[in-house]
Coordinates of C-alpha atoms in Angstrom, one line a residue:
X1 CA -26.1 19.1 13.6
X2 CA -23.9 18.7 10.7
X3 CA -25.8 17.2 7.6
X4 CA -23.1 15.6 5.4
X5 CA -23.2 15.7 1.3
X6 CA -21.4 13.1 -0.7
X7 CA -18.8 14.5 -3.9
X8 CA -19.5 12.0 -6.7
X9 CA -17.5 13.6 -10.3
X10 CA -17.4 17.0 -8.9
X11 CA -21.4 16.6 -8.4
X12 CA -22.0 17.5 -4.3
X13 CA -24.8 16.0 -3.4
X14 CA -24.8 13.0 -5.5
X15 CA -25.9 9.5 -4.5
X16 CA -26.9 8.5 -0.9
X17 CA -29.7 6.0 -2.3
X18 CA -28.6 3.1 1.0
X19 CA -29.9 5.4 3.6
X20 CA -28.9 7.7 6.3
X21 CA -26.3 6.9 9.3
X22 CA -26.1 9.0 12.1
X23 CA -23.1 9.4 14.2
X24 CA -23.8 10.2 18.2
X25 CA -21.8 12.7 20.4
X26 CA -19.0 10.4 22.6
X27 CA -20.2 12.5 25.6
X28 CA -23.7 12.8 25.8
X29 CA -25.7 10.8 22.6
X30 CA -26.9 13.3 21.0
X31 CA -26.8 13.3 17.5
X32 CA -24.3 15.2 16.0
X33 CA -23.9 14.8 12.2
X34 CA -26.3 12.3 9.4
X35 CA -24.6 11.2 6.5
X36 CA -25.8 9.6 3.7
X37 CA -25.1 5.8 2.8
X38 CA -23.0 4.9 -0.8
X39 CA -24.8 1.9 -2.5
X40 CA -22.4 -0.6 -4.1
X41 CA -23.7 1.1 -7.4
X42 CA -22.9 4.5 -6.6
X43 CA -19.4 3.6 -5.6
X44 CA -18.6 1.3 -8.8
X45 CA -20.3 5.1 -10.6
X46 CA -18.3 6.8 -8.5
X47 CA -15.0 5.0 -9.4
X48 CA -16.3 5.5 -13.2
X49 CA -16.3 9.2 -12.5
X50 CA -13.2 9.9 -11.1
X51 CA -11.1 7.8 -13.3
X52 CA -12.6 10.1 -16.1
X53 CA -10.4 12.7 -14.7
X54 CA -7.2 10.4 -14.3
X55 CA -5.8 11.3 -17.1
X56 CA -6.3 15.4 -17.1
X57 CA -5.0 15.5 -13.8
X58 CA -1.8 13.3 -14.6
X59 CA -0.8 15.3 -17.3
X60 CA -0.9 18.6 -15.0
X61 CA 2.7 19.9 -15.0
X62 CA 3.8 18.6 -11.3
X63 CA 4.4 22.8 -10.5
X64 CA 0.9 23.4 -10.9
X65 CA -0.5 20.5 -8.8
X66 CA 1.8 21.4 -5.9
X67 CA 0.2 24.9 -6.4
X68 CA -2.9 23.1 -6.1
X69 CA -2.1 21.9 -3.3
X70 CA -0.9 25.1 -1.5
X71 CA -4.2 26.5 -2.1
X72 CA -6.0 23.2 -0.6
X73 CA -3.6 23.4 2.5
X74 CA -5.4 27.4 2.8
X75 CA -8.1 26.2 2.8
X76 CA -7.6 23.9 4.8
X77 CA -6.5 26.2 7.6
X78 CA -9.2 28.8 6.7
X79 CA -11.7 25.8 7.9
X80 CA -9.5 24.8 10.9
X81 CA -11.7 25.9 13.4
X82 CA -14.7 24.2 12.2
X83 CA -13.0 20.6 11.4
X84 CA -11.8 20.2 15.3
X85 CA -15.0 21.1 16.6
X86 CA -16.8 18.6 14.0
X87 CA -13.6 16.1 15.1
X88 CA -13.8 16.6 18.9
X89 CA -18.2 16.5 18.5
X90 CA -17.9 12.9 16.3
X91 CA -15.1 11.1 18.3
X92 CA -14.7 13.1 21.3
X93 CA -11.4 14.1 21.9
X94 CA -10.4 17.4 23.0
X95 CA -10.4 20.6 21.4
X96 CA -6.7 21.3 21.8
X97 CA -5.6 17.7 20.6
X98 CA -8.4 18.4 17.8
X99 CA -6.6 21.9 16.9
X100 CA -3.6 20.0 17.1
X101 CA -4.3 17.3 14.4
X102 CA -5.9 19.6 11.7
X103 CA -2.4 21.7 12.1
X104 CA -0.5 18.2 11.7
X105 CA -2.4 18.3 8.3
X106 CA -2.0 21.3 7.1
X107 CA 1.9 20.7 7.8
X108 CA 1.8 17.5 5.8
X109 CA -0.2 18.6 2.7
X110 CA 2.4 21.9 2.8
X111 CA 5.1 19.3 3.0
X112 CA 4.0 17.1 0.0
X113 CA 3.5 20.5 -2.0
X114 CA 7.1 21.4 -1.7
X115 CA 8.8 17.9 -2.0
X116 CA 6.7 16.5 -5.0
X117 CA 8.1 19.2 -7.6
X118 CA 11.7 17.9 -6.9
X119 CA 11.5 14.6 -6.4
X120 CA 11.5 12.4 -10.3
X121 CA 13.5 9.7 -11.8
X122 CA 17.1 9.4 -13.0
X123 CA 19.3 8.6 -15.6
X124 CA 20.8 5.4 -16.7
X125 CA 24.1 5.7 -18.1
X126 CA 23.4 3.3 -21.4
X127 CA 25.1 3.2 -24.9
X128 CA 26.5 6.4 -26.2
X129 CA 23.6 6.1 -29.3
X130 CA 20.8 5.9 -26.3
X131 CA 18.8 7.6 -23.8
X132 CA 18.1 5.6 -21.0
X133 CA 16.0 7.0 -17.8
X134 CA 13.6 6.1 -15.3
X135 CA 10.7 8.2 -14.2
X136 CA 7.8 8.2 -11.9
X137 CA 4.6 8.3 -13.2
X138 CA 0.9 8.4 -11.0
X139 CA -0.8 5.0 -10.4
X140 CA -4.4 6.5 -11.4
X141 CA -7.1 6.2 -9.2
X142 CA -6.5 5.8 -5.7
X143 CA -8.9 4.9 -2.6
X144 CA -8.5 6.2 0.5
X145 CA -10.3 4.9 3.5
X146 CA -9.4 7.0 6.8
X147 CA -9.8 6.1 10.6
X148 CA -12.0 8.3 13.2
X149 CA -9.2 8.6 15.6
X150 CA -7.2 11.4 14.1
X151 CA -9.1 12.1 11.1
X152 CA -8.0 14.9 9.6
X153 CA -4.3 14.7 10.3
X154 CA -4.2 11.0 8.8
X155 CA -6.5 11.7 5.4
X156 CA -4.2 14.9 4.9
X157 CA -1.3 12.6 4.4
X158 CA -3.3 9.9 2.3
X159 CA -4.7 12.7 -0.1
X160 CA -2.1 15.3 0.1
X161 CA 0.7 12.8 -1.3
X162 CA -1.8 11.0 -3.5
X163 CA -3.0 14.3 -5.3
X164 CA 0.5 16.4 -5.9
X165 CA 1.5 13.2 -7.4
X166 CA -1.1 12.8 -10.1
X167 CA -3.8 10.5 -8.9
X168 CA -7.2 11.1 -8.8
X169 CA -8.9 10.3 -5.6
X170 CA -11.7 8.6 -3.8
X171 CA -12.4 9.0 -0.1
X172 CA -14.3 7.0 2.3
X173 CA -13.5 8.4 5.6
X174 CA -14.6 6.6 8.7
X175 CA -18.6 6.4 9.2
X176 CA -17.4 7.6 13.2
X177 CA -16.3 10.9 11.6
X178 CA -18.3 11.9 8.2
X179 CA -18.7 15.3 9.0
X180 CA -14.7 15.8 9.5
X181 CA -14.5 13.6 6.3
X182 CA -17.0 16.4 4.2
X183 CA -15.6 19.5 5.9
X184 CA -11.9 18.6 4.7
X185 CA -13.0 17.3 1.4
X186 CA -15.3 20.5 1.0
X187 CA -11.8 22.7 1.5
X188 CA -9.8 20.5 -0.6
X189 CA -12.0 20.6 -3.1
X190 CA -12.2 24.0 -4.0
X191 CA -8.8 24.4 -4.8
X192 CA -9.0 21.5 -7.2
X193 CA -10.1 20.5 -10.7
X194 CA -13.6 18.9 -11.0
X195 CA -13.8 15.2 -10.2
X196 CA -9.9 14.7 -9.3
X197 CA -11.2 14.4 -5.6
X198 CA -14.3 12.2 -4.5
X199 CA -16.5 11.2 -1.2
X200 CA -18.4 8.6 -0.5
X201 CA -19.7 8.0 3.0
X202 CA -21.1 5.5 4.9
X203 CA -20.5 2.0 7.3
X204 CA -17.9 -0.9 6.5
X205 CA -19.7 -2.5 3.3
X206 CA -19.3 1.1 1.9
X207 CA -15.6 0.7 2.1
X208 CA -15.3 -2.8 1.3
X209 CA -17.1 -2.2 -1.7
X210 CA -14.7 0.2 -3.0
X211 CA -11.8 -1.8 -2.0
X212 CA -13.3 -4.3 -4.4
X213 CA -13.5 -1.9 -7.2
X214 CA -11.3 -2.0 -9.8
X215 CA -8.8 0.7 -8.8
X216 CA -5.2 0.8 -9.0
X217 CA -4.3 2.3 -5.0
X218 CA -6.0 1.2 -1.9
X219 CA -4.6 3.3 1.4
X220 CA -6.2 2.5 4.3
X221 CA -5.3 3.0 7.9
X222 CA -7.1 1.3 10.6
X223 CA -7.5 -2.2 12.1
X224 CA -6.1 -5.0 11.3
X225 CA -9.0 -7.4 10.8
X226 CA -10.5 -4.7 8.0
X227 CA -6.2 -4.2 6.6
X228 CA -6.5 -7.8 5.6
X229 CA -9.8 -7.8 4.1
X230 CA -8.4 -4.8 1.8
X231 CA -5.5 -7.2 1.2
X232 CA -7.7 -10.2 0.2
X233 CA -10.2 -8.3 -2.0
X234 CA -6.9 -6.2 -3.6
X235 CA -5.8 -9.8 -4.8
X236 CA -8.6 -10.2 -6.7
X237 CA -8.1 -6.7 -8.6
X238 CA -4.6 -6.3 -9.1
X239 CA -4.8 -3.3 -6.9
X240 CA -1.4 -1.7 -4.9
X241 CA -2.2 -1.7 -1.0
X242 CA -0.8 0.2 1.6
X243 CA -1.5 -0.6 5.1
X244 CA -1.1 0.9 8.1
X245 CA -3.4 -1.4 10.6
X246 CA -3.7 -2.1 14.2
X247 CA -1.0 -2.5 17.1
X248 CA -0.1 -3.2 20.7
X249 CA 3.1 -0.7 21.0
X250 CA 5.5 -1.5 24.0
X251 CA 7.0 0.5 26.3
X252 CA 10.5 -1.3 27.8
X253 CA 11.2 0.4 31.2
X254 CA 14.9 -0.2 32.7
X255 CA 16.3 -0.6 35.9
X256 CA 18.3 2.7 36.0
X257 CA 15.7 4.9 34.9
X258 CA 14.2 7.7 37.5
X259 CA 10.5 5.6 37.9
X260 CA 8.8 9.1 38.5
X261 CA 9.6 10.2 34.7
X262 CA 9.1 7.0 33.4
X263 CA 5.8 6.9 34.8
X264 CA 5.3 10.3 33.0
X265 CA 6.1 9.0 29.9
X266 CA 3.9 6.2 30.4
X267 CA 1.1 8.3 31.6
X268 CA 1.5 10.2 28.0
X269 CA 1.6 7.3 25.7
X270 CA -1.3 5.2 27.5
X271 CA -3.7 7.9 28.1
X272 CA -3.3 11.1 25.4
X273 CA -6.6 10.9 23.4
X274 CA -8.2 8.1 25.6
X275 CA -5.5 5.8 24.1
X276 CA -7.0 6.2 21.1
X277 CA -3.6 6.5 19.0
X278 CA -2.2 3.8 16.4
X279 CA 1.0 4.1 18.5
X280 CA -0.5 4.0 22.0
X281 CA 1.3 2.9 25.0
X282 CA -1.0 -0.4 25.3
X283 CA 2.0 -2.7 27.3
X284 CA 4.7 -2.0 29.9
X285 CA 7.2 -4.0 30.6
X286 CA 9.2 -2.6 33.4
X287 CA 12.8 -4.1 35.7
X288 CA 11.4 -5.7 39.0
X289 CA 13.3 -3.3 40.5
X290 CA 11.7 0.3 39.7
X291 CA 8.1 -1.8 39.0
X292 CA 6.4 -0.7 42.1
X293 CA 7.6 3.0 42.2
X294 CA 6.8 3.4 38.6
X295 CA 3.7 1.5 38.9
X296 CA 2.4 4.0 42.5
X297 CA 3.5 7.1 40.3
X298 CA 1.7 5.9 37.0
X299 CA -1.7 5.7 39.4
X300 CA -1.0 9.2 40.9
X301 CA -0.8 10.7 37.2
X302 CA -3.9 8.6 36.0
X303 CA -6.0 10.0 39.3
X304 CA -4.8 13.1 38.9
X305 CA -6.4 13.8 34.8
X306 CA -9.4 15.6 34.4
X307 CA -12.1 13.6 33.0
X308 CA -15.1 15.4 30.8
X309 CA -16.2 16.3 27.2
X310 CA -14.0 17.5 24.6
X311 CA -15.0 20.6 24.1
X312 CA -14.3 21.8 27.9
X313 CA -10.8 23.4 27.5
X314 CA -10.2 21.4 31.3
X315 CA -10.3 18.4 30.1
X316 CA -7.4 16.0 29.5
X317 CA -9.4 12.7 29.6
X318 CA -12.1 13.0 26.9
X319 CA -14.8 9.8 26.0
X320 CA -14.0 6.6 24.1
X321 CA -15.3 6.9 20.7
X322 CA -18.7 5.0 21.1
X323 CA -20.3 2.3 24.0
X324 CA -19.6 0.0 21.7
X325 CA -15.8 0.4 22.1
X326 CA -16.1 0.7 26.0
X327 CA -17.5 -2.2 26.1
X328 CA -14.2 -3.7 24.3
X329 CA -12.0 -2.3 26.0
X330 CA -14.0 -2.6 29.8
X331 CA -13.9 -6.5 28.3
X332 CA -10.3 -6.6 28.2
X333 CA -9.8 -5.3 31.5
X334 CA -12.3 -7.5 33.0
X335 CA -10.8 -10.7 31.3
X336 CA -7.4 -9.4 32.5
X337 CA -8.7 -8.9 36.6
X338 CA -10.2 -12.8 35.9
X339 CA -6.5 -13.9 35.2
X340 CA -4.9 -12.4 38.1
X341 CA -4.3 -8.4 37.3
X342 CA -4.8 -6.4 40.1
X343 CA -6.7 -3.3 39.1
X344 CA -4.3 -0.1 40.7
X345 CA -7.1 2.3 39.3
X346 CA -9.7 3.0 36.9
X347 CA -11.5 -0.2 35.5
X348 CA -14.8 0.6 36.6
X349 CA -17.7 1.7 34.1
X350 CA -19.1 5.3 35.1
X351 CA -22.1 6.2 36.0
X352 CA -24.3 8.5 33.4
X353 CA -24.3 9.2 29.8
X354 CA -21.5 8.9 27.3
X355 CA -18.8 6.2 26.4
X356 CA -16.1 7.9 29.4
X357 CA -13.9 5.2 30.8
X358 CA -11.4 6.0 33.2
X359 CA -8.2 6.1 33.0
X360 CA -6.6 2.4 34.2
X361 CA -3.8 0.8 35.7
X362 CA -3.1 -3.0 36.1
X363 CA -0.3 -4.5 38.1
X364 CA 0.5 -8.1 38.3
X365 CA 0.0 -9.1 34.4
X366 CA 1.4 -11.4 32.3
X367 CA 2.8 -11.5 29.0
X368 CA 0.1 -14.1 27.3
X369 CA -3.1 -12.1 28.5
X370 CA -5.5 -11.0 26.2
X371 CA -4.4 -7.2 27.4
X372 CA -1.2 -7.2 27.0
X373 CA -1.0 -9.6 23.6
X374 CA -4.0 -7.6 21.6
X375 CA -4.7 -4.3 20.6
X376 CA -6.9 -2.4 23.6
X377 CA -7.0 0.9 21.8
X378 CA -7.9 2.4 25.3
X379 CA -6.6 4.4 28.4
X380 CA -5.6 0.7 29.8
X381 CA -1.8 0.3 31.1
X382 CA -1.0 -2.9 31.5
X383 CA 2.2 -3.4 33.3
X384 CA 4.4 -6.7 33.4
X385 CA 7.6 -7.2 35.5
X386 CA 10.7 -8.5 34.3
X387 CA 13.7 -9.7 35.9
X388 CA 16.1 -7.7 33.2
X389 CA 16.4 -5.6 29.8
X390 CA 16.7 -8.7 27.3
X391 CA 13.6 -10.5 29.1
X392 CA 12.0 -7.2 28.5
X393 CA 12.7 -7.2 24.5
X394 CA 12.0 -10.9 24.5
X395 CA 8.6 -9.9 25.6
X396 CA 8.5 -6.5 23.8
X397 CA 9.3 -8.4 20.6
X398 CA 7.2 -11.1 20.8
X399 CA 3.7 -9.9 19.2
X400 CA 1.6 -10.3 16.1
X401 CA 1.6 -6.8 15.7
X402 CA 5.0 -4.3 14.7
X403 CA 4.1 -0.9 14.7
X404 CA 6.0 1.0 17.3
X405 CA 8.2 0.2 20.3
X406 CA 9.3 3.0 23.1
X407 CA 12.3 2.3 25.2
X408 CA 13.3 4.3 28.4
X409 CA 16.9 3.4 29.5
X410 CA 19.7 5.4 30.7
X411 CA 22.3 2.7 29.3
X412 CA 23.5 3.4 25.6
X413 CA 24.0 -0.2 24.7
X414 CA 20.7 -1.1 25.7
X415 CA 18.8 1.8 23.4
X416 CA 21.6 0.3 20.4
X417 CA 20.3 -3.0 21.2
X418 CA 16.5 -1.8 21.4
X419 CA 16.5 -0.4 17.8
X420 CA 18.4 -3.2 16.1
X421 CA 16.5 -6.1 17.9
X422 CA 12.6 -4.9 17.9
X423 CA 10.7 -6.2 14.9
X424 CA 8.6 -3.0 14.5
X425 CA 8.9 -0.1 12.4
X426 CA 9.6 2.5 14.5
X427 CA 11.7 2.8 17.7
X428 CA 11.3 5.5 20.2
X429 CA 14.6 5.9 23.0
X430 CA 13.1 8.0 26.4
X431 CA 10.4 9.9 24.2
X432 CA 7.1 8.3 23.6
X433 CA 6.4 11.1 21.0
X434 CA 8.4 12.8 18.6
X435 CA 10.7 12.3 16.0
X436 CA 12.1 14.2 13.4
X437 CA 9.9 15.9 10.5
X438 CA 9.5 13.1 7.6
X439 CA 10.2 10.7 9.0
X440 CA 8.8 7.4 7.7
X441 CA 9.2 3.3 8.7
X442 CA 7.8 0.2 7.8
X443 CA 5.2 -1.7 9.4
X444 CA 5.6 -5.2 9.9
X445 CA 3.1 -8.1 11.0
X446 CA 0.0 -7.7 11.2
X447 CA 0.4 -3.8 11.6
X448 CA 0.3 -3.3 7.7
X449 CA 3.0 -2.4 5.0
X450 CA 4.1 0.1 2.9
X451 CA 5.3 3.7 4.2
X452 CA 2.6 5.7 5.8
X453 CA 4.3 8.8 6.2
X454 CA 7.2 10.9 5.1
X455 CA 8.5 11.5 1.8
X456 CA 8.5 8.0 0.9
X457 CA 5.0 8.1 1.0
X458 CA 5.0 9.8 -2.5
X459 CA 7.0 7.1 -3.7
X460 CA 4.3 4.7 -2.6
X461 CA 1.5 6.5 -5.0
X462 CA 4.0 6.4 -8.1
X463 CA 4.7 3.3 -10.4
X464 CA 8.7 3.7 -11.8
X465 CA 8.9 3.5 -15.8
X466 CA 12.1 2.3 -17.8
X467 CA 12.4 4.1 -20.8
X468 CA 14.8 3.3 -23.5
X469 CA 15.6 5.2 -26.6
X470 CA 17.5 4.8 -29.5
X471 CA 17.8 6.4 -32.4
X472 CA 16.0 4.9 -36.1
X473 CA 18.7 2.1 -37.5
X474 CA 21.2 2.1 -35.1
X475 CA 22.6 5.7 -35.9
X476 CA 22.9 9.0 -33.6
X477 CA 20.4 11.4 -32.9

């Protein structure tokens, strides 16, 4: 069991004073890792504490916090082993997509080492007596609150580009994944000055507590409901906010597409880490004409995945985070069946212990159910048919949500017309993954704003400074 320390101005061990939480494994509840609880005190003392440091750390040359960061990244990778297994025993996914997200981490914190020494400000081109430029300077002290479902490749990002540009940082990863959230800071940490890097741990009033606090970034990545609290309590400080929140991604299947391969590409997006991904396949819409073929071939992939705890190298189909989500996303399904989906498979609650759900296909669904218009955040594909491509984006586009849209066609036109038209912030043409290192989009609705990813994402944790000189009495230097 791991027993989790909070890292209050370089102090491990500090605070703790609102109690113990205790996270239970996804597969069996057992206990698997107590953390200890941040008071609202101790997080305005911790916010005290690290903005001592601010200004140290933002007058480091941007060479040597890269370096830092190089170091943090080997550390990072030194403790690989140990943050899947603390990932996969907190949230349950598998050990192979576990392995997978801390090396998505490491990548990213490498990537922000090498791009932040290049990337600065430029040069206006004034009066001949003047200098004019602009240059990027850190924002100061910058929260961070991380999600459970991928939670080391996500706080890499957050931290990595917040740190090589000159912030100082406080972390309050997800109370579903502390231990992940104290092994990464615990690497990270030793390659870093005292106090530039801070934990605080425990439930949502922890985190709403420091998104209160006067600080100058808060980056937070999960659900919508808690983005817009961040957003409302950021109004009152003055504080930056970047958002990347909840979604109910899309997946447009056409009429000339081989329904066997779609279904494969559905079967990946809907079900890979019990749908538990921001950019989940949560709604199909698919032509009337391929709809039954695609839907009989999306059941025989969802019978055919082996079900079972995360740390069995057989498993594809790992638990739901908690019985608390189950019940969420059983609730959806149930509501949908009550409307007048047909359940093709899955949708039952198993026998014995854990949170396992199945994985789930409905047929026969329309566009305003619960299901299809909210976020499931479950293996749950609902599928709708359509009578042709532009009913499809109709649908695909209509949503409160604009995170990410896939769209499986073998017509050119129809992908051009796909990316322009969808009001989300990243398009995907036949690939439900992938994409290009660095890449970064926009959010829209009520899936956040601000860039999440990418370079840009150092851009994000910068303010831009016009400087002006001239020289005493109008004269030349």
């Amino acid at each position: 069991m791991y027993t989790v320390a909070q890292l209050i101005g370089g102090v491990w061990g500090a605070g703790g004073e609102g109690g113990e939480l205790v996270v239970h494994d996804p597969a069996d509840g057992s206990p698997v890792s107590s953390a200890p609880v941040a008071t609202a005190d101790e997080v305005g003392k911790a916010v005290e504490a690290t903005r001592g440091a601010a200004a140290e750390w933002a007058a480091t040359a941007p060479a040597e916090r890269a370096a830092a960061l190089h170091r943090a990244a080997d550390a990072v990778a030194a403790a690989a082993d140990d943050l899947a297994r603390a990932t996969t025993a907190e949230m349950g996914k598998p050990l192979s997509d576990a392995r997978g997200g801390v090396e998505a981490g490491i990548g990213t914190l490498r990537q922000y080492a090498e791009l932040a020494p290049v990337r600065g400000g430029r040069t206006l081109h004034g009066g001949t007596h003047a200098l004019d430029f602009m240059t990027p300077q850190p924002r100061g002290v910058v929260a961070a609150i991380t999600p459970w479902n991928d939670p080391v490749a996500v706080s890499c990002g957050l931290l990595g580009a917040a740190l090589v540009t000159g912030n100082v940082v406080l972390h309050k990863p997800s109370e579903r994944a502390p231990a992940t959230g104290w092994l990464l800071a615990k690497a990270l940490d030793s390659a870093l000055p005292p106090g530039v890097l801070s934990l605080l741990t425990g439930g949502p009033e922890v985190g709403a507590a420091l998104a209160a606090q006067e600080v100058d970034v808060v980056a937070h990545v999960g659900s919508t409901a808690t983005g817009r609290a961040i957003a409302a309590a950021a109004a009152r400080t003055g504080a930056k906010v970047l958002l990347e929140n909840g979604g109910s991604d899309p997946l447009v299947v056409d009429g000339d597409v081989d329904p066997v391969w779609a279904a494969g590409q559905a079967a990946l997006g809907a079900f890979a880490n019990a749908g538990q991904i921001c950019v989940a396949v949560e709604r199909i819409y698919v032509h009337r004409d391929v709809a039954e073929d695609f839907a009989q071939a999306l059941v025989d992939r969802a019978t055919q995945l082996r079900t079972g705890p995360g740390g069995d190298p057989r498993t594809e189909l790992g638990p739901l985070v908690d019985r608390r989500h189950r019940d969420h996303v059983h609730g959806q399904v149930t509501a949908a069946v009550a409307q007048g989906a047909r359940i093709r498979t899955g949708g039952t609650l198993p026998d014995g212990p854990g949170a396992f759900y199945p994985a789930t296909v409905l047929t026969d669904c329309r566009h305003d159910m619960t299901v299809v218009r909210e976020e499931t955040f479950g293996p749950v594909a609902a599928i709708v048919a359509v009578d042709s491509f532009s009913e499809a984006l109709r649908c695909a586009a209509d949503s409160p949500y604009g995170l990410a849209a896939t769209v499986l066609t073998g017509s050119m036109s129809h992908a051009q017309r796909a990316w322009r038209e969808l009001p989300v912030g990243t398009v995907k043409v036949n690939a439900v993954f992938g994409g290009a290192p660095g890449g970064a989009a926009h959010p829209r609705r009520g899936s956040g704003h601000g860039f999440g990813y990418g370079p840009e994402l150092l851009d994000e944790f910068t303010a831009t400074k016009a400087v002006h000189i001239e020289a005493p009495g109008g004269g030349h230097w």
